[in-house]
């Protein structure tokens, strides 16, 4: 049985390694992994999110999301407009440049996914996905109770 320290370090290592690969994959596009995370999330079905909802969904601070969105707006990947029904919020939408670059961004994340699955039988990987979903559910239950 792994110790809590072992478990924590492995989880941190998984995220660190994935982040390094994503950064390397996105570098030719002049994007950071933080920018890629936002674009990937919006490209895969969440276009039109508010900054606040995106910060919540990606578990990133509001200030960090604001800086990253500013960068993506400056680079021509996002448009920020006042939300139609909430004057205090901004709605984010993808630009044509983001949509055209989308396949390359999605490829970077798919590449990491394929590396993760490498040499793991499909049934074991499916079991891992179910277990991680249960772990996330356990953690969300405590978070919601607070």
Short mmCIF file of N, CA and C in Angstrom, two decimals:
data_model
loop_
_atom_site.label_atom_id
_atom_site.label_comp_id
_atom_site.label_asym_id
_atom_site.label_seq_id
_atom_site.Cartn_x
_atom_site.Cartn_y
_atom_site.Cartn_z
N UNK A 1 0.85 -1.18 0.00
CA UNK A 1 0.00 0.00 0.00
C UNK A 1 0.90 1.24 0.00
N UNK A 2 0.69 2.13 -0.97
CA UNK A 2 1.52 3.35 -0.99
C UNK A 2 1.18 4.25 0.20
N UNK A 3 2.19 4.96 0.64
CA UNK A 3 1.96 5.94 1.71
C UNK A 3 1.29 7.17 1.10
N UNK A 4 0.74 8.00 1.96
CA UNK A 4 0.12 9.24 1.47
C UNK A 4 1.16 10.09 0.75
N UNK A 5 2.39 10.10 1.26
CA UNK A 5 3.45 10.87 0.61
C UNK A 5 3.73 10.32 -0.78
N UNK A 6 3.83 9.00 -0.91
CA UNK A 6 4.07 8.38 -2.21
C UNK A 6 2.95 8.72 -3.19
N UNK A 7 1.71 8.60 -2.72
CA UNK A 7 0.55 8.89 -3.56
C UNK A 7 0.58 10.34 -4.03
N UNK A 8 0.82 11.25 -3.08
CA UNK A 8 0.83 12.69 -3.39
C UNK A 8 1.93 13.01 -4.40
N UNK A 9 3.12 12.44 -4.20
CA UNK A 9 4.23 12.72 -5.10
C UNK A 9 3.98 12.17 -6.50
N UNK A 10 3.37 11.00 -6.58
CA UNK A 10 3.05 10.43 -7.90
C UNK A 10 2.03 11.31 -8.63
N UNK A 11 1.00 11.75 -7.92
CA UNK A 11 -0.01 12.61 -8.54
C UNK A 11 0.62 13.92 -9.03
N UNK A 12 1.48 14.51 -8.21
CA UNK A 12 2.16 15.75 -8.60
C UNK A 12 3.07 15.49 -9.80
N UNK A 13 3.75 14.35 -9.83
CA UNK A 13 4.65 14.02 -10.92
C UNK A 13 3.90 13.83 -12.23
N UNK A 14 2.74 13.20 -12.15
CA UNK A 14 1.91 13.01 -13.35
C UNK A 14 1.56 14.38 -13.94
N UNK A 15 1.10 15.28 -13.10
CA UNK A 15 0.72 16.61 -13.59
C UNK A 15 1.92 17.40 -14.10
N UNK A 16 3.05 17.31 -13.40
CA UNK A 16 4.25 18.03 -13.82
C UNK A 16 4.74 17.54 -15.18
N UNK A 17 4.81 16.23 -15.35
CA UNK A 17 5.28 15.67 -16.62
C UNK A 17 4.33 16.02 -17.77
N UNK A 18 3.05 15.91 -17.52
CA UNK A 18 2.06 16.26 -18.55
C UNK A 18 2.20 17.72 -18.94
N UNK A 19 2.38 18.59 -17.95
CA UNK A 19 2.52 20.03 -18.21
C UNK A 19 3.76 20.30 -19.05
N UNK A 20 4.88 19.62 -18.76
CA UNK A 20 6.10 19.81 -19.55
C UNK A 20 5.89 19.40 -21.00
N UNK A 21 5.22 18.29 -21.22
CA UNK A 21 4.96 17.82 -22.59
C UNK A 21 4.06 18.80 -23.31
N UNK A 22 3.00 19.25 -22.64
CA UNK A 22 2.08 20.22 -23.25
C UNK A 22 2.83 21.50 -23.62
N UNK A 23 3.67 21.99 -22.70
CA UNK A 23 4.46 23.20 -22.99
C UNK A 23 5.32 23.01 -24.24
N UNK A 24 5.98 21.87 -24.35
CA UNK A 24 6.83 21.60 -25.51
C UNK A 24 6.01 21.52 -26.80
N UNK A 25 4.83 20.90 -26.71
CA UNK A 25 3.97 20.76 -27.89
C UNK A 25 3.40 22.12 -28.35
N UNK A 26 3.12 23.00 -27.39
CA UNK A 26 2.49 24.28 -27.72
C UNK A 26 3.49 25.39 -28.04
N UNK A 27 4.75 25.17 -27.70
CA UNK A 27 5.77 26.21 -27.92
C UNK A 27 5.83 26.70 -29.37
N UNK A 28 5.77 25.82 -30.38
CA UNK A 28 5.79 26.32 -31.76
C UNK A 28 4.59 27.22 -32.10
N UNK A 29 3.52 27.12 -31.31
CA UNK A 29 2.34 27.96 -31.53
C UNK A 29 2.40 29.24 -30.72
N UNK A 30 3.51 29.45 -30.00
CA UNK A 30 3.69 30.60 -29.12
C UNK A 30 2.62 30.63 -28.02
N UNK A 31 2.32 29.44 -27.49
CA UNK A 31 1.34 29.32 -26.42
C UNK A 31 1.96 28.61 -25.23
N UNK A 32 1.53 29.01 -24.05
CA UNK A 32 1.93 28.32 -22.83
C UNK A 32 0.89 27.25 -22.50
N UNK A 33 1.22 26.39 -21.57
CA UNK A 33 0.24 25.37 -21.18
C UNK A 33 -0.99 26.02 -20.53
N UNK A 34 -0.81 27.11 -19.81
CA UNK A 34 -1.97 27.79 -19.22
C UNK A 34 -2.89 28.33 -20.32
N UNK A 35 -2.30 28.90 -21.36
CA UNK A 35 -3.10 29.38 -22.49
C UNK A 35 -3.73 28.20 -23.22
N UNK A 36 -2.94 27.13 -23.39
CA UNK A 36 -3.46 25.94 -24.06
C UNK A 36 -4.62 25.33 -23.31
N UNK A 37 -4.53 25.30 -21.98
CA UNK A 37 -5.63 24.74 -21.19
C UNK A 37 -6.93 25.49 -21.45
N UNK A 38 -6.86 26.80 -21.48
CA UNK A 38 -8.05 27.61 -21.73
C UNK A 38 -8.58 27.34 -23.13
N UNK A 39 -7.70 27.40 -24.12
CA UNK A 39 -8.14 27.19 -25.50
C UNK A 39 -8.68 25.78 -25.70
N UNK A 40 -7.99 24.77 -25.15
CA UNK A 40 -8.46 23.40 -25.28
C UNK A 40 -9.85 23.25 -24.67
N UNK A 41 -10.05 23.84 -23.52
CA UNK A 41 -11.35 23.75 -22.85
C UNK A 41 -12.44 24.41 -23.71
N UNK A 42 -12.15 25.57 -24.24
CA UNK A 42 -13.14 26.27 -25.07
C UNK A 42 -13.35 25.56 -26.40
N UNK A 43 -12.29 25.04 -26.98
CA UNK A 43 -12.40 24.35 -28.27
C UNK A 43 -13.19 23.05 -28.18
N UNK A 44 -13.16 22.41 -27.02
CA UNK A 44 -13.80 21.11 -26.90
C UNK A 44 -15.18 21.20 -26.26
N UNK A 45 -15.84 22.33 -26.46
CA UNK A 45 -17.25 22.37 -26.11
C UNK A 45 -17.70 23.41 -25.12
N UNK A 46 -16.85 24.34 -24.75
CA UNK A 46 -17.27 25.31 -23.74
C UNK A 46 -17.10 26.75 -24.22
N UNK A 47 -17.16 26.98 -25.52
CA UNK A 47 -17.03 28.32 -26.05
C UNK A 47 -18.15 29.19 -25.48
N UNK A 48 -17.83 30.42 -25.16
CA UNK A 48 -18.82 31.33 -24.63
C UNK A 48 -18.87 31.37 -23.11
N UNK A 49 -17.92 30.73 -22.45
CA UNK A 49 -17.85 30.76 -20.98
C UNK A 49 -17.53 32.16 -20.49
N UNK A 50 -17.91 32.44 -19.26
CA UNK A 50 -17.43 33.65 -18.61
C UNK A 50 -16.05 33.35 -18.03
N UNK A 51 -15.29 34.41 -17.78
CA UNK A 51 -13.97 34.22 -17.18
C UNK A 51 -14.10 33.54 -15.82
N UNK A 52 -15.11 33.95 -15.05
CA UNK A 52 -15.28 33.39 -13.71
C UNK A 52 -15.58 31.90 -13.76
N UNK A 53 -16.47 31.51 -14.66
CA UNK A 53 -16.81 30.08 -14.77
C UNK A 53 -15.60 29.27 -15.26
N UNK A 54 -14.84 29.84 -16.17
CA UNK A 54 -13.65 29.17 -16.67
C UNK A 54 -12.61 29.03 -15.55
N UNK A 55 -12.42 30.07 -14.75
CA UNK A 55 -11.48 30.01 -13.63
C UNK A 55 -11.89 28.90 -12.67
N UNK A 56 -13.18 28.82 -12.41
CA UNK A 56 -13.70 27.79 -11.51
C UNK A 56 -13.50 26.39 -12.10
N UNK A 57 -13.83 26.24 -13.37
CA UNK A 57 -13.75 24.93 -14.04
C UNK A 57 -12.31 24.43 -14.11
N UNK A 58 -11.36 25.35 -14.36
CA UNK A 58 -9.95 24.95 -14.50
C UNK A 58 -9.18 25.06 -13.19
N UNK A 59 -9.86 25.50 -12.14
CA UNK A 59 -9.25 25.65 -10.81
C UNK A 59 -8.03 26.56 -10.87
N UNK A 60 -8.25 27.73 -11.45
CA UNK A 60 -7.21 28.74 -11.57
C UNK A 60 -7.75 30.02 -10.94
N UNK A 61 -6.90 30.75 -10.27
CA UNK A 61 -7.32 32.00 -9.65
C UNK A 61 -7.83 33.00 -10.67
N UNK A 62 -8.71 33.87 -10.22
CA UNK A 62 -9.29 34.86 -11.12
C UNK A 62 -8.25 35.79 -11.72
N UNK A 63 -7.26 36.19 -10.91
CA UNK A 63 -6.20 37.07 -11.42
C UNK A 63 -5.38 36.35 -12.50
N UNK A 64 -5.06 35.09 -12.27
CA UNK A 64 -4.28 34.32 -13.26
C UNK A 64 -5.08 34.12 -14.54
N UNK A 65 -6.36 33.83 -14.41
CA UNK A 65 -7.21 33.69 -15.61
C UNK A 65 -7.26 35.00 -16.37
N UNK A 66 -7.39 36.10 -15.65
CA UNK A 66 -7.46 37.41 -16.29
C UNK A 66 -6.18 37.71 -17.08
N UNK A 67 -5.02 37.43 -16.47
CA UNK A 67 -3.74 37.66 -17.16
C UNK A 67 -3.61 36.76 -18.39
N UNK A 68 -4.00 35.51 -18.24
CA UNK A 68 -3.87 34.56 -19.36
C UNK A 68 -4.84 34.93 -20.48
N UNK A 69 -6.05 35.31 -20.11
CA UNK A 69 -7.02 35.74 -21.13
C UNK A 69 -6.53 37.01 -21.83
N UNK A 70 -5.96 37.95 -21.07
CA UNK A 70 -5.39 39.16 -21.68
C UNK A 70 -4.36 38.78 -22.74
N UNK A 71 -3.50 37.82 -22.41
CA UNK A 71 -2.48 37.37 -23.35
C UNK A 71 -3.11 36.74 -24.59
N UNK A 72 -4.13 35.91 -24.39
CA UNK A 72 -4.80 35.26 -25.53
C UNK A 72 -5.55 36.26 -26.40
N UNK A 73 -6.10 37.29 -25.79
CA UNK A 73 -6.75 38.36 -26.56
C UNK A 73 -5.69 39.09 -27.39
N UNK A 74 -4.57 39.43 -26.75
CA UNK A 74 -3.49 40.14 -27.45
C UNK A 74 -2.92 39.32 -28.60
N UNK A 75 -2.89 37.99 -28.44
CA UNK A 75 -2.35 37.11 -29.49
C UNK A 75 -3.39 36.79 -30.56
N UNK A 76 -4.62 37.25 -30.36
CA UNK A 76 -5.66 37.04 -31.37
C UNK A 76 -6.39 35.72 -31.30
N UNK A 77 -6.34 35.04 -30.15
CA UNK A 77 -7.01 33.74 -30.00
C UNK A 77 -8.40 33.85 -29.36
N UNK A 78 -8.60 34.90 -28.57
CA UNK A 78 -9.88 35.07 -27.86
C UNK A 78 -10.41 36.47 -28.04
N UNK A 79 -11.73 36.57 -27.91
CA UNK A 79 -12.41 37.85 -27.80
C UNK A 79 -13.10 37.87 -26.45
N UNK A 80 -13.02 39.01 -25.80
CA UNK A 80 -13.67 39.19 -24.51
C UNK A 80 -14.71 40.28 -24.71
N UNK A 81 -15.94 39.96 -24.35
CA UNK A 81 -17.03 40.93 -24.50
C UNK A 81 -17.89 40.92 -23.24
N UNK A 82 -18.55 42.03 -22.96
CA UNK A 82 -19.46 42.02 -21.81
C UNK A 82 -20.50 40.91 -21.98
N UNK A 83 -20.81 40.25 -20.89
CA UNK A 83 -21.80 39.17 -20.93
C UNK A 83 -23.16 39.78 -21.21
N UNK A 84 -23.97 39.17 -22.08
CA UNK A 84 -25.26 39.77 -22.45
C UNK A 84 -26.25 39.87 -21.28
N UNK A 85 -26.13 38.98 -20.30
CA UNK A 85 -27.12 39.03 -19.21
C UNK A 85 -26.52 39.36 -17.85
N UNK A 86 -25.20 39.59 -17.79
CA UNK A 86 -24.55 39.93 -16.52
C UNK A 86 -23.50 41.01 -16.79
N UNK A 87 -23.83 42.23 -16.47
CA UNK A 87 -22.95 43.36 -16.77
C UNK A 87 -21.61 43.29 -16.03
N UNK A 88 -21.53 42.48 -14.97
CA UNK A 88 -20.27 42.36 -14.22
C UNK A 88 -19.34 41.32 -14.80
N UNK A 89 -19.80 40.54 -15.75
CA UNK A 89 -19.01 39.41 -16.27
C UNK A 89 -18.60 39.64 -17.72
N UNK A 90 -17.54 38.94 -18.10
CA UNK A 90 -17.09 38.93 -19.49
C UNK A 90 -17.30 37.54 -20.07
N UNK A 91 -17.76 37.53 -21.31
CA UNK A 91 -17.94 36.27 -22.04
C UNK A 91 -16.75 36.11 -22.97
N UNK A 92 -16.20 34.91 -23.01
CA UNK A 92 -15.05 34.62 -23.86
C UNK A 92 -15.50 33.83 -25.07
N UNK A 93 -15.04 34.25 -26.24
CA UNK A 93 -15.34 33.49 -27.45
C UNK A 93 -14.05 33.32 -28.25
N UNK A 94 -13.99 32.22 -28.94
CA UNK A 94 -12.84 31.90 -29.77
C UNK A 94 -12.85 32.73 -31.05
N UNK A 95 -11.68 33.14 -31.48
CA UNK A 95 -11.56 33.84 -32.76
C UNK A 95 -11.35 32.81 -33.87
N UNK A 96 -11.37 33.30 -35.07
CA UNK A 96 -11.11 32.43 -36.23
C UNK A 96 -9.70 31.84 -36.12
N UNK A 97 -8.76 32.63 -35.62
CA UNK A 97 -7.39 32.12 -35.46
C UNK A 97 -7.37 30.94 -34.50
N UNK A 98 -8.11 31.02 -33.41
CA UNK A 98 -8.16 29.92 -32.44
C UNK A 98 -8.79 28.68 -33.07
N UNK A 99 -9.87 28.88 -33.79
CA UNK A 99 -10.55 27.75 -34.42
C UNK A 99 -9.63 27.09 -35.46
N UNK A 100 -8.91 27.91 -36.22
CA UNK A 100 -7.99 27.36 -37.22
C UNK A 100 -6.79 26.65 -36.59
N UNK A 101 -6.36 27.11 -35.43
CA UNK A 101 -5.24 26.51 -34.71
C UNK A 101 -5.70 25.34 -33.85
N UNK A 102 -7.00 25.24 -33.65
CA UNK A 102 -7.59 24.22 -32.78
C UNK A 102 -7.09 22.81 -32.98
N UNK A 103 -7.00 22.31 -34.21
CA UNK A 103 -6.51 20.93 -34.39
C UNK A 103 -5.10 20.72 -33.84
N UNK A 104 -4.24 21.71 -33.95
CA UNK A 104 -2.88 21.58 -33.42
C UNK A 104 -2.90 21.59 -31.89
N UNK A 105 -3.77 22.40 -31.31
CA UNK A 105 -3.89 22.45 -29.85
C UNK A 105 -4.44 21.13 -29.34
N UNK A 106 -5.49 20.66 -29.97
CA UNK A 106 -6.09 19.38 -29.57
C UNK A 106 -5.09 18.23 -29.74
N UNK A 107 -4.27 18.30 -30.78
CA UNK A 107 -3.25 17.27 -30.99
C UNK A 107 -2.29 17.20 -29.81
N UNK A 108 -1.90 18.35 -29.27
CA UNK A 108 -0.98 18.38 -28.13
C UNK A 108 -1.57 17.62 -26.94
N UNK A 109 -2.84 17.85 -26.66
CA UNK A 109 -3.47 17.18 -25.53
C UNK A 109 -3.74 15.71 -25.82
N UNK A 110 -4.09 15.40 -27.07
CA UNK A 110 -4.27 14.00 -27.45
C UNK A 110 -2.94 13.24 -27.37
N UNK A 111 -1.85 13.91 -27.70
CA UNK A 111 -0.53 13.28 -27.63
C UNK A 111 -0.23 12.86 -26.19
N UNK A 112 -0.48 13.74 -25.25
CA UNK A 112 -0.26 13.40 -23.83
C UNK A 112 -1.16 12.23 -23.44
N UNK A 113 -2.40 12.27 -23.87
CA UNK A 113 -3.35 11.19 -23.56
C UNK A 113 -2.84 9.85 -24.09
N UNK A 114 -2.31 9.85 -25.31
CA UNK A 114 -1.79 8.61 -25.89
C UNK A 114 -0.55 8.13 -25.13
N UNK A 115 0.30 9.05 -24.70
CA UNK A 115 1.46 8.67 -23.90
C UNK A 115 1.01 8.04 -22.59
N UNK A 116 0.01 8.63 -21.96
CA UNK A 116 -0.51 8.11 -20.69
C UNK A 116 -1.03 6.68 -20.88
N UNK A 117 -1.72 6.43 -21.98
CA UNK A 117 -2.32 5.11 -22.22
C UNK A 117 -1.32 4.06 -22.67
N UNK A 118 -0.14 4.50 -23.10
CA UNK A 118 0.86 3.60 -23.67
C UNK A 118 1.18 2.45 -22.72
N UNK A 119 1.16 1.27 -23.23
CA UNK A 119 1.49 0.01 -22.55
C UNK A 119 0.54 -0.33 -21.40
N UNK A 120 -0.60 0.31 -21.34
CA UNK A 120 -1.62 -0.03 -20.35
C UNK A 120 -2.79 -0.66 -21.12
N UNK A 121 -3.12 -1.91 -20.83
CA UNK A 121 -4.26 -2.53 -21.52
C UNK A 121 -5.53 -1.69 -21.34
N UNK A 122 -6.37 -1.70 -22.37
CA UNK A 122 -7.57 -0.87 -22.37
C UNK A 122 -8.44 -1.10 -21.12
N UNK A 123 -8.60 -2.36 -20.73
CA UNK A 123 -9.44 -2.64 -19.56
C UNK A 123 -8.85 -2.03 -18.29
N UNK A 124 -7.52 -2.07 -18.16
CA UNK A 124 -6.88 -1.47 -16.99
C UNK A 124 -7.00 0.06 -17.03
N UNK A 125 -6.87 0.62 -18.22
CA UNK A 125 -6.99 2.07 -18.35
C UNK A 125 -8.41 2.53 -18.01
N UNK A 126 -9.39 1.75 -18.47
CA UNK A 126 -10.79 2.08 -18.14
C UNK A 126 -11.01 1.99 -16.63
N UNK A 127 -10.40 0.98 -15.99
CA UNK A 127 -10.51 0.85 -14.54
C UNK A 127 -9.84 2.04 -13.85
N UNK A 128 -8.68 2.45 -14.35
CA UNK A 128 -7.99 3.61 -13.80
C UNK A 128 -8.87 4.86 -13.91
N UNK A 129 -9.50 5.05 -15.06
CA UNK A 129 -10.38 6.21 -15.25
C UNK A 129 -11.54 6.18 -14.26
N UNK A 130 -12.12 5.00 -14.05
CA UNK A 130 -13.22 4.89 -13.07
C UNK A 130 -12.73 5.19 -11.66
N UNK A 131 -11.56 4.67 -11.30
CA UNK A 131 -11.00 4.91 -9.97
C UNK A 131 -10.68 6.39 -9.76
N UNK A 132 -10.10 7.03 -10.75
CA UNK A 132 -9.81 8.46 -10.63
C UNK A 132 -11.09 9.27 -10.51
N UNK A 133 -12.13 8.86 -11.22
CA UNK A 133 -13.42 9.55 -11.10
C UNK A 133 -13.97 9.40 -9.69
N UNK A 134 -13.80 8.23 -9.10
CA UNK A 134 -14.25 8.02 -7.71
C UNK A 134 -13.43 8.86 -6.74
N UNK A 135 -12.12 8.92 -6.96
CA UNK A 135 -11.26 9.76 -6.12
C UNK A 135 -11.72 11.22 -6.22
N UNK A 136 -11.94 11.67 -7.44
CA UNK A 136 -12.41 13.05 -7.63
C UNK A 136 -13.75 13.26 -6.94
N UNK A 137 -14.64 12.29 -7.04
CA UNK A 137 -15.94 12.38 -6.37
C UNK A 137 -15.79 12.48 -4.86
N UNK A 138 -14.89 11.68 -4.30
CA UNK A 138 -14.64 11.74 -2.86
C UNK A 138 -14.15 13.13 -2.45
N UNK A 139 -13.23 13.67 -3.24
CA UNK A 139 -12.68 14.99 -2.92
C UNK A 139 -13.73 16.09 -3.12
N UNK A 140 -14.52 15.99 -4.16
CA UNK A 140 -15.59 16.99 -4.38
C UNK A 140 -16.62 16.98 -3.26
N UNK A 141 -16.93 15.79 -2.75
CA UNK A 141 -17.91 15.69 -1.67
C UNK A 141 -17.44 16.45 -0.44
N UNK A 142 -16.17 16.35 -0.14
CA UNK A 142 -15.62 17.08 1.02
C UNK A 142 -15.60 18.58 0.73
N UNK A 143 -15.21 18.93 -0.50
CA UNK A 143 -15.14 20.35 -0.88
C UNK A 143 -16.52 21.01 -0.80
N UNK A 144 -17.55 20.32 -1.27
CA UNK A 144 -18.91 20.86 -1.26
C UNK A 144 -19.42 20.98 0.17
N UNK A 145 -19.04 20.05 1.03
CA UNK A 145 -19.51 20.06 2.41
C UNK A 145 -18.94 21.24 3.21
N UNK A 146 -17.86 21.82 2.74
CA UNK A 146 -17.24 22.94 3.46
C UNK A 146 -17.98 24.17 3.24
#
